Every structure is written in structure tokens, then in C-alpha cells.
Amino acid sequence: MRLSLATALVLSLAACGLWSRDTTEPPAPLPEFTALGSPMTLWSRSIGGSGDRYLWQVQPGVTDGLVVAADARGRVTALDRDSGSPRWETRLGDARISSGVGVGGGVAVVGTLDGEAIALNLENGDEIWRTQLSSELLGISAVAGGIVVARSNDGRLHALDAASGSVQWTVLRTTPALSLRGAQVPRMLPGRVLASFDNGRMLMLGAQRGNVLWEATLAVPSGRSDLERLIDADGHIPVYRGVAFATTYQGRLAAVTLDSGDLIWARDFSSYQGGDIHSDSEILVMTASDSHVWGLDPRNGGDLWQQRDLRLRGLTAPVVAGDQAVVGDYQGYLHWLNVRDGGIVARTRAGSGGIVSRPVLDDGVLYVLAANGQLSAIRARVGND
């Protein structure tokens, strides 16, 4: 059974016998701040019907010339990357799109609530193949080395041939009886696939055969109830200098070597969003489950700063560009933070619904999808470059 985080919180209150009055803490109001500059929106377009933020977890797919996005009702749209003008649009019948868009090798791949992976030709949007998998698809990787990897709701990874859609291999890890809604998008590395699971474990797999190169335990469940034992590893996993930084809900943040899976350090932390790091700053920025944003030392996990003013605003994982980090929230706002001290330096609104997923950064531009179906291209940094 999968829960949105909001549902999990409501159930926690019920278990504590707090139904007599509403004691739920509201999200923090928009904080005041001193602006460093104004974010620059390059273009913004509607790509179709909106979807439930917890069911429709789509990221734009970005190629050299295109940005490809999908709405919740089966419409896939390719836009010119520079101008936002439409290139093609494909309607996939009654497909209920839940994940993607994975791009590469001339194809764009989306996943559906009914467990289908569907590939389209990047040139014209024609459907190339459609493959039925075991259950609802929660994450679609980028296309690399001729394969695309889909993560399904039942704890399976499916590697598909990007040209034909045929299943090359499948890996299964046990899913707990109760877990948060969502999944880590499998990360494609040269010849390898990095993936984490609802049982608090992370795997490195060979891309061609799916053989397990190593497996690391990020967290071990504790507590009496199923809610207390949630340790989903759903967040974005940044990779930096041969190290993966992965976190779990109600568990730990760990630095793990990419070559061997050895643990460098670990600390208590709770996140279902994940984090990011950039070589210019060398500060690990993480979004915690309560939407506090943390700046940490990647060498040992030590605290550098904590930004509390966005508490409970349903933040995405951060995107770090130089000395600034950007997070999206449940009302469609993007917030820019200084990675040196965590101070808020800019804000803009990208849509009237919540930001669906972590923004995609490419060549200094953020591509952001909001729950009302608005896709925007926004400069990643504000102020003086």
C-alpha cells in the first residue's frame, strides 16, 4: 500500500487520538527576504491537462534542441528548447501518464498508471513501441547505452531495449507492506544503473545484464507501527567525486562510494526528496521531509546551515547551480537560496499548481513543470553571474 506524505501525517494523527480538533501545523507563509535579483523566465507554455501531484510525477526530458513533457491524460508535447514553440504533439489514447519523460537515442519514453512503457520518436512524436510491465510505473530513467530503465510500483526495475521495447532484464527488491507514494528515478551511469528502494537499500547494477555489482543498506526500519517503520529511499541521489549521497525517509543520509558501495559516513536524516551538489560550491544541499533545507559538508555530513522559513511547503529536491540552489513548492513558487548560508535571495511563481517534480537543469536553464500543466524555462541563476 502506498501513501502520499500528507496521508501518512493524517494517519499519524489518528493513531495519536487527535481527531477532537485539527492540530495539523500549516505550511509556513511565504517569507520576506532581500532580493539579489529577479528570476528571468525565458518562456512558459501550457502542455495540457493537470494531474494529481502525487500520481503524476513527470519531469521534462531535455535534448539538444527539444524539451519533451507529458500531461496526465496521455498528451506528450515536444517544444523548441530555445523558444518554447511547439514541434509536435502526440495523444496516446486513454493512457494515464504517471512518469517520465526519459529521452535519448532518438526516443522519448513515458510510463503509465496501468504499467505501460511507451516510446515515441523524438523527430515526429510517432509511437514506436508499447510494452506492458508488471505494475504502475513510478520512474523512467534517461535513455543511455541503448536501454531505458523503468521502476514499477511493486519494487521491480525493468530494463527495456530502447529500439524495440523488449525487456532485457528485471530486478526485484521486496516492497514493505506500507510505503510512501513515489520512487527514485533510476540513475544511468556509464555502463551501470544506480537505484534505491522502499526497503532502504541502494543497488548498483550492470546496465547490460542487471547483475548486482554491490548493495548498500541506507537505513534499517525501527518502531512498532508500519508508519514508524517507513524508510523509503525515494529521493534524487546526487553523485560527486565518485560518491553517491542517498537518503531515506525517517532514516539516514549516507555517503557511499560508487565503485564498491562502501559507506564513508552516515547521519540521521529524513528526506523523501533528496539533494544536489555542485563543484563550484562543494556544499551538499538537501531537502528534508519537513521542507527544511540543509547545507552540509560532503566530506563528513556536518551541518553548515539550515533554512527553516519554507517549513512544510512541500518542497522539491534542490537543484544547485553554482552558488545558488533552487527548490519548488506546493503553490508553484520557486525559491532561490544562497548555498553559502541558506538565505533566500529570489522567488518567482512558475504555475498555479504545485511544482510536480525536481526542476531539470540544462545549460544554465531550469525546465519546470507545475501541476496546472504549465511548463517554463527559467534562468537557473539570479543576480550577477
mmCIF file of C-alpha atoms in Angstrom:
data_model
loop_
_atom_site.group_PDB
_atom_site.id
_atom_site.type_symbol
_atom_site.label_atom_id
_atom_site.label_comp_id
_atom_site.label_asym_id
_atom_site.label_seq_id
_atom_site.Cartn_x
_atom_site.Cartn_y
_atom_site.Cartn_z
ATOM 1 C CA MET A 1 0.000 0.000 0.000
ATOM 2 C CA ARG A 2 1.382 3.405 -0.997
ATOM 3 C CA LEU A 3 0.693 6.654 0.851
ATOM 4 C CA SER A 4 1.279 10.262 -0.014
ATOM 5 C CA LEU A 5 3.172 12.027 2.735
ATOM 6 C CA ALA A 6 0.049 14.070 3.584
ATOM 7 C CA THR A 7 -1.930 10.864 4.085
ATOM 8 C CA ALA A 8 0.815 9.448 6.289
ATOM 9 C CA LEU A 9 0.671 12.524 8.506
ATOM 10 C CA VAL A 10 -3.112 12.295 8.839
ATOM 11 C CA LEU A 11 -2.847 8.630 9.832
ATOM 12 C CA SER A 12 -0.214 9.543 12.406
ATOM 13 C CA LEU A 13 -2.635 11.997 13.984
ATOM 14 C CA ALA A 14 -5.395 9.411 14.002
ATOM 15 C CA ALA A 15 -3.125 6.921 15.753
ATOM 16 C CA CYS A 16 -2.447 9.500 18.454
ATOM 17 C CA GLY A 17 -6.157 10.080 19.068
ATOM 18 C CA LEU A 18 -6.098 13.700 17.945
ATOM 19 C CA TRP A 19 -9.352 13.810 15.984
ATOM 20 C CA SER A 20 -11.068 16.073 18.530
ATOM 21 C CA ARG A 21 -9.599 19.149 16.869
ATOM 22 C CA ASP A 22 -7.370 19.945 13.929
ATOM 23 C CA THR A 23 -3.809 20.152 15.261
ATOM 24 C CA THR A 24 -2.115 19.929 11.880
ATOM 25 C CA GLU A 25 0.627 22.507 11.507
ATOM 26 C CA PRO A 26 0.005 24.661 8.407
ATOM 27 C CA PRO A 27 2.714 25.330 5.822
ATOM 28 C CA ALA A 28 4.861 28.361 6.517
ATOM 29 C CA PRO A 29 3.699 31.575 4.812
ATOM 30 C CA LEU A 30 5.832 32.995 2.033
ATOM 31 C CA PRO A 31 8.801 34.541 3.844
ATOM 32 C CA GLU A 32 10.113 38.031 3.335
ATOM 33 C CA PHE A 33 13.669 38.369 2.040
ATOM 34 C CA THR A 34 16.123 40.782 0.452
ATOM 35 C CA ALA A 35 16.199 40.086 -3.284
ATOM 36 C CA LEU A 36 19.520 39.614 -5.042
ATOM 37 C CA GLY A 37 17.783 39.914 -8.416
ATOM 38 C CA SER A 38 14.697 38.945 -10.403
ATOM 39 C CA PRO A 39 14.433 35.451 -11.928
ATOM 40 C CA MET A 40 14.232 35.565 -15.735
ATOM 41 C CA THR A 41 11.534 33.450 -17.401
ATOM 42 C CA LEU A 42 12.586 32.706 -20.985
ATOM 43 C CA TRP A 43 9.261 31.170 -21.999
ATOM 44 C CA SER A 44 6.228 29.442 -20.496
ATOM 45 C CA ARG A 45 3.677 27.183 -22.209
ATOM 46 C CA SER A 46 0.708 25.016 -21.222
ATOM 47 C CA ILE A 47 1.334 21.393 -22.176
ATOM 48 C CA GLY A 48 -2.131 20.054 -21.333
ATOM 49 C CA GLY A 49 -4.399 18.930 -18.550
ATOM 50 C CA SER A 50 -3.245 18.988 -14.963
ATOM 51 C CA GLY A 51 -2.814 15.934 -12.782
ATOM 52 C CA ASP A 52 -2.723 14.931 -9.141
ATOM 53 C CA ARG A 53 0.713 15.952 -7.876
ATOM 54 C CA TYR A 54 1.116 12.597 -6.107
ATOM 55 C CA LEU A 55 0.055 10.462 -9.085
ATOM 56 C CA TRP A 56 1.641 12.460 -11.903
ATOM 57 C CA GLN A 57 5.379 12.623 -11.212
ATOM 58 C CA VAL A 58 6.710 13.738 -14.566
ATOM 59 C CA GLN A 59 9.955 15.549 -15.313
ATOM 60 C CA PRO A 60 10.605 17.288 -18.638
ATOM 61 C CA GLY A 61 13.031 15.440 -20.898
ATOM 62 C CA VAL A 62 15.654 17.768 -22.377
ATOM 63 C CA THR A 63 17.681 17.111 -25.537
ATOM 64 C CA ASP A 64 19.927 19.324 -27.655
ATOM 65 C CA GLY A 65 17.016 21.009 -29.383
ATOM 66 C CA LEU A 66 13.830 19.862 -27.645
ATOM 67 C CA VAL A 67 12.046 19.805 -24.327
ATOM 68 C CA VAL A 68 9.526 16.947 -24.076
ATOM 69 C CA ALA A 69 6.783 16.907 -21.431
ATOM 70 C CA ALA A 70 3.600 14.936 -20.834
ATOM 71 C CA ASP A 71 0.305 15.708 -19.164
ATOM 72 C CA ALA A 72 -1.652 13.247 -17.027
ATOM 73 C CA ARG A 73 -4.185 12.490 -19.795
ATOM 74 C CA GLY A 74 -1.951 10.955 -22.431
ATOM 75 C CA ARG A 75 -0.737 14.008 -24.298
ATOM 76 C CA VAL A 76 3.009 14.249 -24.999
ATOM 77 C CA THR A 77 4.361 17.541 -26.333
ATOM 78 C CA ALA A 78 7.766 18.495 -27.731
ATOM 79 C CA LEU A 79 8.739 22.165 -27.621
ATOM 80 C CA ASP A 80 11.658 24.049 -29.120
ATOM 81 C CA ARG A 81 14.186 24.343 -26.341
ATOM 82 C CA ASP A 82 15.111 27.956 -27.107
ATOM 83 C CA SER A 83 11.702 29.484 -27.876
ATOM 84 C CA GLY A 84 9.135 27.115 -26.374
ATOM 85 C CA SER A 85 7.306 26.899 -29.696
ATOM 86 C CA PRO A 86 5.572 23.545 -30.378
ATOM 87 C CA ARG A 87 7.374 20.998 -32.564
ATOM 88 C CA TRP A 88 4.926 18.102 -32.293
ATOM 89 C CA GLU A 89 2.144 16.726 -30.128
ATOM 90 C CA THR A 90 1.001 13.117 -29.708
ATOM 91 C CA ARG A 91 -2.094 11.827 -27.920
ATOM 92 C CA LEU A 92 -1.739 8.324 -26.510
ATOM 93 C CA GLY A 93 -5.417 7.447 -26.359
ATOM 94 C CA ASP A 94 -6.602 6.693 -22.846
ATOM 95 C CA ALA A 95 -3.089 6.320 -21.398
ATOM 96 C CA ARG A 96 -2.815 7.815 -17.902
ATOM 97 C CA ILE A 97 0.758 9.049 -17.770
ATOM 98 C CA SER A 98 2.435 8.807 -14.371
ATOM 99 C CA SER A 99 6.190 9.093 -15.032
ATOM 100 C CA GLY A 100 8.923 10.029 -17.493
ATOM 101 C CA VAL A 101 9.977 11.670 -19.680
ATOM 102 C CA GLY A 102 13.156 9.695 -20.358
ATOM 103 C CA VAL A 103 14.939 10.867 -23.503
ATOM 104 C CA GLY A 104 17.972 9.792 -25.514
ATOM 105 C CA GLY A 105 18.902 7.741 -28.543
ATOM 106 C CA GLY A 106 16.181 9.363 -30.645
ATOM 107 C CA VAL A 107 13.294 8.315 -28.369
ATOM 108 C CA ALA A 108 11.178 9.743 -25.549
ATOM 109 C CA VAL A 109 9.716 7.274 -23.023
ATOM 110 C CA VAL A 110 6.813 7.703 -20.598
ATOM 111 C CA GLY A 111 5.225 5.365 -18.054
ATOM 112 C CA THR A 112 1.559 4.942 -17.137
ATOM 113 C CA LEU A 113 -0.598 4.133 -14.133
ATOM 114 C CA ASP A 114 -1.552 0.900 -15.920
ATOM 115 C CA GLY A 115 2.058 -0.296 -16.155
ATOM 116 C CA GLU A 116 2.791 0.510 -19.784
ATOM 117 C CA ALA A 117 6.088 1.949 -21.002
ATOM 118 C CA ILE A 118 5.556 3.863 -24.247
ATOM 119 C CA ALA A 119 8.286 5.154 -26.570
ATOM 120 C CA LEU A 120 7.884 7.944 -29.121
ATOM 121 C CA ASN A 121 10.107 9.061 -31.975
ATOM 122 C CA LEU A 122 11.826 12.300 -30.955
ATOM 123 C CA GLU A 123 11.724 13.587 -34.526
ATOM 124 C CA ASN A 124 7.963 13.483 -35.078
ATOM 125 C CA GLY A 125 6.242 12.021 -31.993
ATOM 126 C CA ASP A 126 5.174 8.783 -33.674
ATOM 127 C CA GLU A 127 4.695 5.867 -31.306
ATOM 128 C CA ILE A 128 7.484 3.308 -31.724
ATOM 129 C CA TRP A 129 6.609 0.672 -29.161
ATOM 130 C CA ARG A 130 4.442 -0.014 -26.128
ATOM 131 C CA THR A 131 5.429 -2.613 -23.503
ATOM 132 C CA GLN A 132 3.236 -3.900 -20.669
ATOM 133 C CA LEU A 133 5.135 -4.274 -17.404
ATOM 134 C CA SER A 134 4.198 -5.670 -14.006
ATOM 135 C CA SER A 135 2.503 -2.654 -12.351
ATOM 136 C CA GLU A 136 2.181 1.142 -12.312
ATOM 137 C CA LEU A 137 5.382 2.904 -13.391
ATOM 138 C CA LEU A 138 6.757 5.423 -10.894
ATOM 139 C CA GLY A 139 10.044 6.385 -12.552
ATOM 140 C CA ILE A 140 11.627 6.330 -16.029
ATOM 141 C CA SER A 141 15.377 6.780 -16.439
ATOM 142 C CA ALA A 142 17.174 8.654 -19.175
ATOM 143 C CA VAL A 143 17.941 6.557 -22.249
ATOM 144 C CA ALA A 144 21.612 5.512 -22.317
ATOM 145 C CA GLY A 145 23.581 2.703 -23.911
ATOM 146 C CA GLY A 146 20.532 1.597 -25.855
ATOM 147 C CA ILE A 147 18.375 0.894 -22.776
ATOM 148 C CA VAL A 148 15.861 2.682 -20.589
ATOM 149 C CA VAL A 149 15.074 1.549 -17.034
ATOM 150 C CA ALA A 150 11.553 1.728 -15.574
ATOM 151 C CA ARG A 151 10.770 1.494 -11.859
ATOM 152 C CA SER A 152 7.397 -0.094 -11.090
ATOM 153 C CA ASN A 153 5.173 0.118 -8.023
ATOM 154 C CA ASP A 154 5.865 -3.492 -6.989
ATOM 155 C CA GLY A 155 9.588 -2.909 -6.358
ATOM 156 C CA ARG A 156 10.864 -4.013 -9.763
ATOM 157 C CA LEU A 157 13.353 -2.425 -12.126
ATOM 158 C CA HIS A 158 12.781 -3.266 -15.792
ATOM 159 C CA ALA A 159 15.489 -2.599 -18.377
ATOM 160 C CA LEU A 160 13.998 -2.194 -21.855
ATOM 161 C CA ASP A 161 15.687 -2.109 -25.233
ATOM 162 C CA ALA A 162 15.226 1.487 -26.400
ATOM 163 C CA ALA A 163 14.724 0.466 -30.031
ATOM 164 C CA SER A 164 12.199 -2.347 -29.576
ATOM 165 C CA GLY A 165 10.830 -2.139 -26.022
ATOM 166 C CA SER A 166 11.787 -5.751 -25.306
ATOM 167 C CA VAL A 167 12.621 -6.496 -21.665
ATOM 168 C CA GLN A 168 16.349 -7.129 -21.230
ATOM 169 C CA TRP A 169 16.354 -7.847 -17.507
ATOM 170 C CA THR A 170 14.311 -7.381 -14.335
ATOM 171 C CA VAL A 171 15.476 -6.908 -10.742
ATOM 172 C CA LEU A 172 13.135 -7.185 -7.754
ATOM 173 C CA ARG A 173 13.519 -5.912 -4.196
ATOM 174 C CA THR A 174 10.853 -6.572 -1.563
ATOM 175 C CA THR A 175 8.419 -3.709 -1.011
ATOM 176 C CA PRO A 176 7.204 -3.172 2.587
ATOM 177 C CA ALA A 177 3.501 -3.509 3.354
ATOM 178 C CA LEU A 178 3.278 0.288 3.653
ATOM 179 C CA SER A 179 5.395 2.816 1.762
ATOM 180 C CA LEU A 180 5.346 6.426 0.638
ATOM 181 C CA ARG A 181 3.996 7.255 -2.774
ATOM 182 C CA GLY A 182 6.861 7.798 -5.210
ATOM 183 C CA ALA A 183 10.171 6.295 -6.234
ATOM 184 C CA GLN A 184 13.700 7.292 -7.043
ATOM 185 C CA VAL A 185 14.232 7.723 -10.789
ATOM 186 C CA PRO A 186 16.910 5.167 -11.747
ATOM 187 C CA ARG A 187 20.177 6.967 -12.465
ATOM 188 C CA MET A 188 22.141 5.952 -15.554
ATOM 189 C CA LEU A 189 25.914 5.976 -15.145
ATOM 190 C CA PRO A 190 28.456 4.742 -17.727
ATOM 191 C CA GLY A 191 27.718 1.009 -18.013
ATOM 192 C CA ARG A 192 25.813 0.990 -14.725
ATOM 193 C CA VAL A 193 22.449 1.779 -13.128
ATOM 194 C CA LEU A 194 22.101 3.292 -9.637
ATOM 195 C CA ALA A 195 18.771 2.667 -7.912
ATOM 196 C CA SER A 196 17.282 2.817 -4.418
ATOM 197 C CA PHE A 197 14.205 1.128 -2.989
ATOM 198 C CA ASP A 198 11.399 1.330 -0.421
ATOM 199 C CA ASN A 199 13.252 -1.066 1.898
ATOM 200 C CA GLY A 200 16.021 1.477 2.490
ATOM 201 C CA ARG A 201 18.591 -0.189 0.231
ATOM 202 C CA MET A 202 20.590 1.083 -2.746
ATOM 203 C CA LEU A 203 21.940 -1.036 -5.605
ATOM 204 C CA MET A 204 24.493 -0.609 -8.359
ATOM 205 C CA LEU A 205 23.655 -2.807 -11.334
ATOM 206 C CA GLY A 206 25.378 -3.642 -14.593
ATOM 207 C CA ALA A 207 23.417 -1.883 -17.321
ATOM 208 C CA GLN A 208 23.533 -4.683 -19.867
ATOM 209 C CA ARG A 209 22.711 -7.724 -17.701
ATOM 210 C CA GLY A 210 21.247 -6.292 -14.498
ATOM 211 C CA ASN A 211 23.864 -8.073 -12.373
ATOM 212 C CA VAL A 212 24.232 -6.662 -8.867
ATOM 213 C CA LEU A 213 27.653 -5.028 -8.517
ATOM 214 C CA TRP A 214 27.038 -4.011 -4.925
ATOM 215 C CA GLU A 215 24.193 -3.400 -2.481
ATOM 216 C CA ALA A 216 24.248 -0.938 0.417
ATOM 217 C CA THR A 217 21.945 -0.550 3.401
ATOM 218 C CA LEU A 218 20.975 3.100 3.860
ATOM 219 C CA ALA A 219 18.628 2.571 6.813
ATOM 220 C CA VAL A 220 17.029 -0.181 8.898
ATOM 221 C CA PRO A 221 13.353 0.123 9.911
ATOM 222 C CA SER A 222 12.570 0.697 13.584
ATOM 223 C CA GLY A 223 9.409 1.249 15.605
ATOM 224 C CA ARG A 224 6.276 -0.761 16.259
ATOM 225 C CA SER A 225 3.833 0.525 13.659
ATOM 226 C CA ASP A 226 4.101 0.355 9.869
ATOM 227 C CA LEU A 227 4.146 4.166 9.794
ATOM 228 C CA GLU A 228 7.105 4.317 12.157
ATOM 229 C CA ARG A 229 8.942 1.745 10.029
ATOM 230 C CA LEU A 230 8.738 3.706 6.749
ATOM 231 C CA ILE A 231 12.268 4.100 5.347
ATOM 232 C CA ASP A 232 11.639 4.721 1.635
ATOM 233 C CA ALA A 233 14.689 5.796 -0.358
ATOM 234 C CA ASP A 234 12.758 7.801 -2.951
ATOM 235 C CA GLY A 235 14.823 10.960 -3.366
ATOM 236 C CA HIS A 236 17.191 12.269 -6.022
ATOM 237 C CA ILE A 237 20.706 10.873 -5.488
ATOM 238 C CA PRO A 238 23.467 13.361 -6.321
ATOM 239 C CA VAL A 239 26.808 11.940 -7.432
ATOM 240 C CA TYR A 240 30.031 13.853 -6.820
ATOM 241 C CA ARG A 241 33.688 12.831 -6.993
ATOM 242 C CA GLY A 242 32.916 9.126 -7.040
ATOM 243 C CA VAL A 243 30.432 9.277 -4.160
ATOM 244 C CA ALA A 244 26.636 8.913 -4.098
ATOM 245 C CA PHE A 245 24.702 10.823 -1.412
ATOM 246 C CA ALA A 246 21.462 8.954 -0.684
ATOM 247 C CA THR A 247 18.844 9.427 1.988
ATOM 248 C CA THR A 248 15.735 7.736 3.320
ATOM 249 C CA TYR A 249 12.540 8.860 4.974
ATOM 250 C CA GLN A 250 12.815 8.568 8.786
ATOM 251 C CA GLY A 251 16.273 7.105 8.417
ATOM 252 C CA ARG A 252 19.723 8.263 7.399
ATOM 253 C CA LEU A 253 21.702 10.269 4.896
ATOM 254 C CA ALA A 254 24.707 8.290 3.708
ATOM 255 C CA ALA A 255 27.747 8.871 1.527
ATOM 256 C CA VAL A 256 28.547 5.703 -0.421
ATOM 257 C CA THR A 257 31.416 5.038 -2.838
ATOM 258 C CA LEU A 258 30.293 4.372 -6.407
ATOM 259 C CA ASP A 259 32.980 1.759 -7.073
ATOM 260 C CA SER A 260 32.359 -0.561 -4.137
ATOM 261 C CA GLY A 261 29.279 0.585 -2.203
ATOM 262 C CA ASP A 262 31.376 1.155 0.913
ATOM 263 C CA LEU A 263 29.967 3.556 3.481
ATOM 264 C CA ILE A 264 32.062 6.714 4.005
ATOM 265 C CA TRP A 265 29.785 8.358 6.553
ATOM 266 C CA ALA A 266 26.150 8.347 7.645
ATOM 267 C CA ARG A 267 23.976 10.545 9.851
ATOM 268 C CA ASP A 268 20.379 10.646 10.992
ATOM 269 C CA PHE A 269 18.212 12.422 8.448
ATOM 270 C CA SER A 270 14.709 12.188 6.976
ATOM 271 C CA SER A 271 14.012 13.007 3.349
ATOM 272 C CA TYR A 272 11.902 11.659 0.515
ATOM 273 C CA GLN A 273 13.112 14.392 -1.884
ATOM 274 C CA GLY A 274 16.906 14.079 -1.917
ATOM 275 C CA GLY A 275 19.550 16.689 -2.684
ATOM 276 C CA ASP A 276 22.155 18.115 -5.025
ATOM 277 C CA ILE A 277 25.744 19.365 -5.087
ATOM 278 C CA HIS A 278 27.805 21.470 -7.497
ATOM 279 C CA SER A 279 31.581 21.588 -7.935
ATOM 280 C CA ASP A 280 31.626 25.399 -7.672
ATOM 281 C CA SER A 281 30.378 25.408 -4.093
ATOM 282 C CA GLU A 282 31.198 21.915 -2.784
ATOM 283 C CA ILE A 283 28.228 22.150 -0.425
ATOM 284 C CA LEU A 284 25.706 19.312 -0.282
ATOM 285 C CA VAL A 285 22.197 20.798 -0.258
ATOM 286 C CA MET A 286 19.368 18.553 0.967
ATOM 287 C CA THR A 287 15.612 18.989 1.327
ATOM 288 C CA ALA A 288 14.347 17.314 4.496
ATOM 289 C CA SER A 289 10.887 15.759 4.815
ATOM 290 C CA ASP A 290 9.655 18.792 6.788
ATOM 291 C CA SER A 291 10.835 21.074 3.928
ATOM 292 C CA HIS A 292 13.719 22.495 5.896
ATOM 293 C CA VAL A 293 16.657 22.913 3.514
ATOM 294 C CA TRP A 294 20.095 21.959 4.801
ATOM 295 C CA GLY A 295 23.623 22.810 3.719
ATOM 296 C CA LEU A 296 26.055 20.042 4.661
ATOM 297 C CA ASP A 297 29.756 19.291 4.352
ATOM 298 C CA PRO A 298 30.018 16.448 1.781
ATOM 299 C CA ARG A 299 33.227 15.189 3.430
ATOM 300 C CA ASN A 300 31.572 14.215 6.706
ATOM 301 C CA GLY A 301 27.882 15.246 6.664
ATOM 302 C CA GLY A 302 28.412 18.046 9.154
ATOM 303 C CA ASP A 303 25.890 20.899 9.422
ATOM 304 C CA LEU A 304 26.761 24.174 7.696
ATOM 305 C CA TRP A 305 23.333 25.852 7.779
ATOM 306 C CA GLN A 306 19.596 25.163 7.927
ATOM 307 C CA GLN A 307 16.843 27.161 6.184
ATOM 308 C CA ARG A 308 13.605 26.831 8.189
ATOM 309 C CA ASP A 309 11.450 29.567 6.588
ATOM 310 C CA LEU A 310 9.941 27.198 3.980
ATOM 311 C CA ARG A 311 8.785 24.617 6.519
ATOM 312 C CA LEU A 312 6.051 22.221 5.323
ATOM 313 C CA ARG A 313 5.749 23.929 1.917
ATOM 314 C CA GLY A 314 6.105 20.594 0.119
ATOM 315 C CA LEU A 315 9.499 21.402 -1.363
ATOM 316 C CA THR A 316 11.115 19.506 -4.205
ATOM 317 C CA ALA A 317 14.692 18.329 -4.095
ATOM 318 C CA PRO A 318 17.041 21.232 -4.773
ATOM 319 C CA VAL A 319 18.849 21.988 -7.998
ATOM 320 C CA VAL A 320 22.240 23.580 -7.351
ATOM 321 C CA ALA A 321 23.687 25.942 -9.973
ATOM 322 C CA GLY A 322 26.972 27.451 -8.850
ATOM 323 C CA ASP A 323 26.443 29.246 -5.547
ATOM 324 C CA GLN A 324 22.632 29.105 -5.674
ATOM 325 C CA ALA A 325 20.104 26.342 -5.005
ATOM 326 C CA VAL A 326 16.531 26.310 -6.321
ATOM 327 C CA VAL A 327 13.558 24.458 -4.811
ATOM 328 C CA GLY A 328 9.897 24.361 -5.894
ATOM 329 C CA ASP A 329 6.907 24.281 -3.539
ATOM 330 C CA TYR A 330 3.271 23.201 -3.286
ATOM 331 C CA GLN A 331 1.924 26.538 -4.562
ATOM 332 C CA GLY A 332 4.057 26.657 -7.699
ATOM 333 C CA TYR A 333 6.742 29.001 -6.352
ATOM 334 C CA LEU A 334 10.453 28.596 -6.974
ATOM 335 C CA HIS A 335 12.799 29.806 -4.242
ATOM 336 C CA TRP A 336 16.486 30.635 -4.778
ATOM 337 C CA LEU A 337 18.862 30.096 -1.838
ATOM 338 C CA ASN A 338 22.467 31.149 -1.348
ATOM 339 C CA VAL A 339 24.320 27.861 -0.818
ATOM 340 C CA ARG A 340 26.887 29.563 1.441
ATOM 341 C CA ASP A 341 24.424 30.468 4.192
ATOM 342 C CA GLY A 342 20.971 29.226 3.098
ATOM 343 C CA GLY A 343 19.493 32.728 2.804
ATOM 344 C CA ILE A 344 16.624 33.218 0.346
ATOM 345 C CA VAL A 345 17.693 35.563 -2.463
ATOM 346 C CA ALA A 346 14.886 35.355 -5.063
ATOM 347 C CA ARG A 347 11.429 33.946 -5.775
ATOM 348 C CA THR A 348 9.092 33.547 -8.743
ATOM 349 C CA ARG A 349 5.906 31.619 -9.489
ATOM 350 C CA ALA A 350 6.040 29.042 -12.275
ATOM 351 C CA GLY A 351 2.415 27.875 -12.134
ATOM 352 C CA SER A 352 -0.794 27.963 -10.130
ATOM 353 C CA GLY A 353 -0.363 24.361 -9.002
ATOM 354 C CA GLY A 354 2.471 22.760 -7.068
ATOM 355 C CA ILE A 355 5.797 22.051 -8.743
ATOM 356 C CA VAL A 356 5.394 18.421 -9.824
ATOM 357 C CA SER A 357 8.995 17.255 -9.581
ATOM 358 C CA ARG A 358 12.569 18.439 -9.183
ATOM 359 C CA PRO A 359 13.311 21.000 -11.930
ATOM 360 C CA VAL A 360 15.637 19.878 -14.709
ATOM 361 C CA LEU A 361 18.827 21.915 -15.134
ATOM 362 C CA ASP A 362 20.485 22.031 -18.534
ATOM 363 C CA ASP A 363 22.991 24.594 -19.834
ATOM 364 C CA GLY A 364 22.100 27.195 -17.231
ATOM 365 C CA VAL A 365 18.318 26.906 -17.697
ATOM 366 C CA LEU A 366 15.739 25.297 -15.409
ATOM 367 C CA TYR A 367 12.818 23.468 -17.023
ATOM 368 C CA VAL A 368 9.964 23.415 -14.526
ATOM 369 C CA LEU A 369 6.597 21.643 -14.694
ATOM 370 C CA ALA A 370 3.704 22.750 -12.468
ATOM 371 C CA ALA A 371 0.595 20.755 -11.577
ATOM 372 C CA ASN A 372 -1.615 23.033 -13.706
ATOM 373 C CA GLY A 373 0.276 21.826 -16.800
ATOM 374 C CA GLN A 374 2.465 24.922 -17.178
ATOM 375 C CA LEU A 375 5.996 24.216 -18.441
ATOM 376 C CA SER A 376 8.505 27.037 -18.022
ATOM 377 C CA ALA A 377 12.133 27.691 -18.962
ATOM 378 C CA ILE A 378 13.793 29.934 -16.350
ATOM 379 C CA ARG A 379 17.364 31.090 -15.932
ATOM 380 C CA ALA A 380 18.961 28.992 -13.198
ATOM 381 C CA ARG A 381 20.795 31.841 -11.517
ATOM 382 C CA VAL A 382 19.765 35.328 -10.446
ATOM 383 C CA GLY A 383 21.895 38.425 -9.933
ATOM 384 C CA ASN A 384 25.426 38.781 -11.304
ATOM 385 C CA ASP A 385 26.904 35.692 -12.908
#
